[in-house]
Coordinates of C-alpha atoms in Angstrom, one line a residue:
M1 CA 40.6 -25.2 -24.2
S2 CA 42.3 -23.8 -21.1
E3 CA 40.9 -26.3 -18.6
I4 CA 42.8 -29.5 -18.2
M5 CA 40.6 -32.4 -17.2
S6 CA 41.7 -35.6 -15.6
F7 CA 40.8 -38.9 -17.3
H8 CA 38.3 -39.4 -14.5
E9 CA 36.6 -36.1 -15.4
V10 CA 36.7 -36.8 -19.2
V11 CA 35.0 -40.2 -18.8
R12 CA 32.2 -38.8 -16.7
R13 CA 31.7 -35.7 -18.7
R14 CA 31.4 -37.5 -22.0
H15 CA 27.8 -38.0 -23.1
S16 CA 26.0 -38.1 -26.4
I17 CA 25.3 -34.6 -27.6
R18 CA 22.2 -34.0 -29.7
N19 CA 22.4 -30.2 -29.9
F20 CA 25.3 -28.4 -31.6
L21 CA 26.4 -24.9 -32.3
P22 CA 27.0 -24.1 -36.0
D23 CA 30.5 -22.8 -35.1
P24 CA 33.2 -24.5 -37.3
V25 CA 35.8 -26.6 -35.5
P26 CA 39.4 -25.6 -36.3
E27 CA 41.2 -28.1 -38.4
S28 CA 44.1 -28.2 -35.9
I29 CA 41.7 -29.5 -33.2
V30 CA 40.1 -32.1 -35.6
R31 CA 43.6 -33.3 -36.4
A32 CA 44.6 -33.4 -32.7
V33 CA 41.5 -35.6 -32.0
L34 CA 42.3 -37.9 -34.9
S35 CA 45.9 -38.2 -33.7
E36 CA 44.7 -39.3 -30.3
A37 CA 42.1 -41.6 -31.7
Q38 CA 44.8 -43.3 -33.8
M39 CA 46.3 -44.5 -30.5
A40 CA 43.4 -46.9 -30.0
P41 CA 44.1 -50.6 -29.7
S42 CA 43.2 -53.1 -32.4
N43 CA 43.6 -56.8 -33.1
C44 CA 47.2 -57.5 -34.2
N45 CA 47.7 -53.7 -34.5
T46 CA 45.8 -53.8 -37.8
Q47 CA 44.3 -50.4 -37.3
P48 CA 41.4 -51.2 -39.7
W49 CA 39.4 -48.0 -39.3
Q50 CA 38.9 -45.9 -42.4
V51 CA 37.5 -42.5 -41.3
H52 CA 35.9 -40.0 -43.6
I53 CA 35.3 -36.5 -42.2
A54 CA 32.7 -34.3 -43.9
T55 CA 32.4 -30.5 -43.2
G56 CA 31.2 -27.4 -45.1
A57 CA 29.5 -27.9 -48.4
K58 CA 30.3 -31.7 -48.5
R59 CA 28.6 -32.1 -45.1
D60 CA 25.5 -30.3 -46.4
E61 CA 25.5 -32.4 -49.6
L62 CA 25.7 -35.6 -47.5
A63 CA 22.9 -34.5 -45.2
A64 CA 20.6 -33.7 -48.2
A65 CA 21.4 -37.1 -49.8
I66 CA 20.7 -39.1 -46.6
I67 CA 17.4 -37.2 -45.9
A68 CA 16.3 -37.8 -49.5
G69 CA 17.1 -41.5 -49.0
D70 CA 15.1 -41.5 -45.8
E71 CA 12.1 -39.8 -47.5
S72 CA 12.1 -42.3 -50.4
G73 CA 12.7 -45.3 -48.1
N74 CA 15.9 -46.1 -49.9
A75 CA 18.0 -47.5 -47.1
S76 CA 21.3 -49.2 -47.9
P77 CA 22.8 -50.6 -44.7
D78 CA 25.9 -52.8 -44.7
F79 CA 24.9 -54.4 -41.3
S80 CA 21.5 -55.1 -39.8
F81 CA 20.1 -53.4 -36.7
D82 CA 16.7 -53.7 -35.1
T83 CA 16.0 -52.8 -31.4
G84 CA 13.3 -55.6 -31.6
D85 CA 16.2 -58.1 -31.6
Y86 CA 17.1 -57.2 -28.1
T87 CA 15.5 -59.2 -25.3
G88 CA 15.0 -58.9 -21.5
V89 CA 16.9 -56.2 -19.7
Y90 CA 18.6 -55.1 -22.9
F91 CA 15.3 -54.3 -24.6
Q92 CA 14.1 -52.6 -21.4
R93 CA 17.1 -50.3 -21.3
A94 CA 16.7 -49.4 -25.0
M95 CA 13.0 -48.5 -24.4
E96 CA 13.8 -46.5 -21.3
Q97 CA 16.5 -44.5 -23.2
G98 CA 14.1 -43.5 -25.9
A99 CA 11.3 -42.6 -23.5
S100 CA 13.6 -40.5 -21.3
Y101 CA 15.1 -38.7 -24.2
Y102 CA 11.8 -37.7 -25.7
R103 CA 10.6 -36.5 -22.3
S104 CA 13.7 -34.3 -22.0
I105 CA 12.8 -32.5 -25.3
G106 CA 9.1 -32.2 -24.5
V107 CA 7.8 -34.7 -27.0
S108 CA 5.0 -36.9 -25.8
R109 CA 4.5 -40.6 -26.6
E110 CA 1.4 -39.8 -28.6
A111 CA 3.1 -37.0 -30.8
M112 CA 4.2 -39.4 -33.6
E113 CA 5.0 -36.7 -36.1
D114 CA 7.1 -34.8 -33.6
R115 CA 8.9 -38.0 -32.8
R116 CA 9.5 -38.6 -36.5
M117 CA 11.0 -35.2 -36.9
A118 CA 13.1 -35.6 -33.8
A119 CA 14.5 -38.9 -35.1
R120 CA 15.2 -37.3 -38.5
L121 CA 17.7 -34.9 -36.8
N122 CA 20.0 -37.9 -37.0
Y123 CA 20.3 -37.3 -40.8
S124 CA 21.1 -33.6 -40.5
F125 CA 23.8 -34.6 -37.9
F126 CA 21.9 -32.8 -35.1
H127 CA 23.1 -29.6 -36.8
A128 CA 26.8 -30.5 -36.0
P129 CA 29.3 -28.8 -38.4
C130 CA 31.3 -32.0 -38.7
V131 CA 30.6 -35.7 -39.1
A132 CA 33.0 -38.7 -39.1
M133 CA 31.9 -41.8 -41.0
L134 CA 33.6 -44.9 -39.8
F135 CA 34.2 -47.5 -42.4
M136 CA 36.0 -50.9 -42.2
P137 CA 37.3 -53.7 -44.5
S138 CA 35.2 -56.8 -44.4
V139 CA 37.3 -59.6 -42.7
G140 CA 35.9 -63.0 -41.7
D141 CA 32.6 -62.6 -39.8
N142 CA 33.6 -58.9 -39.1
V143 CA 33.2 -59.2 -35.4
R144 CA 36.9 -58.5 -34.6
I145 CA 37.1 -55.6 -37.0
A146 CA 33.9 -54.1 -35.6
S147 CA 35.3 -54.3 -32.0
D148 CA 38.4 -52.4 -33.3
I149 CA 36.2 -49.7 -34.7
G150 CA 34.4 -49.5 -31.4
M151 CA 37.6 -49.0 -29.5
Y152 CA 38.7 -46.3 -32.0
A153 CA 35.3 -44.6 -31.7
Q154 CA 35.4 -44.5 -27.9
T155 CA 38.9 -43.0 -28.0
F156 CA 37.7 -40.4 -30.5
L157 CA 34.7 -39.5 -28.3
L158 CA 36.9 -39.1 -25.2
S159 CA 39.3 -36.9 -27.1
L160 CA 36.5 -34.7 -28.3
T161 CA 35.4 -34.2 -24.7
A162 CA 39.0 -33.4 -23.6
H163 CA 39.2 -30.7 -26.3
G164 CA 35.9 -29.1 -25.2
L165 CA 33.8 -30.6 -28.0
G166 CA 31.0 -33.1 -28.0
G167 CA 29.9 -36.0 -30.2
I168 CA 27.3 -38.6 -30.7
P169 CA 27.8 -42.1 -32.3
Q170 CA 24.9 -42.7 -34.7
T171 CA 23.9 -46.2 -35.9
A172 CA 21.2 -44.4 -37.9
L173 CA 23.8 -43.0 -40.3
G174 CA 24.9 -46.6 -41.1
F175 CA 21.4 -47.2 -42.5
Y176 CA 22.5 -45.2 -45.6
A177 CA 25.9 -46.6 -46.1
G178 CA 25.4 -46.9 -49.8
T179 CA 24.3 -43.3 -50.2
I180 CA 27.3 -42.1 -48.1
R181 CA 29.7 -44.2 -50.2
K182 CA 28.3 -42.6 -53.4
V183 CA 28.5 -39.0 -52.1
L184 CA 32.0 -39.4 -50.7
G185 CA 33.4 -41.6 -53.4
I186 CA 34.2 -44.6 -51.1
D187 CA 35.0 -48.0 -52.6
D188 CA 32.3 -50.7 -52.2
S189 CA 34.8 -53.0 -50.4
L190 CA 34.6 -50.8 -47.3
K191 CA 31.7 -51.3 -45.1
M192 CA 30.2 -48.6 -42.8
L193 CA 29.5 -49.4 -39.2
F194 CA 28.2 -46.0 -37.9
G195 CA 29.0 -42.3 -37.9
I196 CA 29.9 -39.7 -35.3
S197 CA 28.5 -36.1 -35.5
F198 CA 30.6 -33.7 -33.6
G199 CA 31.2 -30.0 -32.8
Y200 CA 30.7 -27.5 -30.0
P201 CA 27.7 -28.4 -27.8
D202 CA 24.8 -26.0 -27.6
E203 CA 24.3 -25.7 -23.9
H204 CA 21.1 -23.7 -24.1
A205 CA 19.2 -26.1 -26.4
A206 CA 16.2 -28.2 -25.1
G207 CA 17.4 -31.5 -23.9
H208 CA 21.0 -30.5 -23.4
S209 CA 20.8 -31.5 -19.7
Y210 CA 19.5 -34.9 -20.6
R211 CA 21.6 -37.7 -19.2
I212 CA 21.0 -41.4 -19.4
G213 CA 21.5 -43.6 -16.4
K214 CA 24.0 -46.4 -16.3
A215 CA 23.6 -49.8 -14.7
A216 CA 25.5 -50.7 -11.5
I217 CA 28.6 -52.7 -12.2
E218 CA 27.1 -55.6 -10.4
E219 CA 24.7 -56.0 -13.3
S220 CA 27.6 -56.4 -15.8
V221 CA 30.6 -57.8 -13.9
T222 CA 31.2 -61.0 -12.1
F223 CA 34.3 -61.3 -9.9
H224 CA 36.1 -64.7 -9.7
S225 CA 38.8 -65.5 -7.1

């Protein structure tokens, strides 16, 4: 990418991409992104992330297996997740995000089948040519390890943006952790938190201009002096 962006620009340009071009990502760029993500902080410098990248035929095999698991109702998550567990403003933000996204792609609230098919795009990685599955060892209550994975993932996503790529973190992929372990030959001792589909954004696809609003810092930050 010839354009050099400042950190300020990278942070503001990064957003979750849900439309990708089929163009393969050169291995040299993938390795550059991984090298930069490796600089993420972690508790006691343990660097607990175990990242599995799937492309090409293995990516297609993985998508087929996850979709089959979804169709048969054979979920195998390592960690629970339910938007219904959120309360107050957190639940409100989650609902607003879903509603605004479906509006951006022209899917009405009543079109339940269209919504189901749109949600299933998670399992074909939104047509991205690459997907990174983020696994972790189970240590204690897993909270500290999960926070390390989150810092790694954000660094990974910012690096993608800086290299002219796009990505989307997907909790939905973690619903099929067991399936993914089986396809990729990953030991049961490693637990999957989520995946990140990535590639070149399709700027002409429906919904590409969709952006989610962010709360004012006053809603999240309290200053003490």
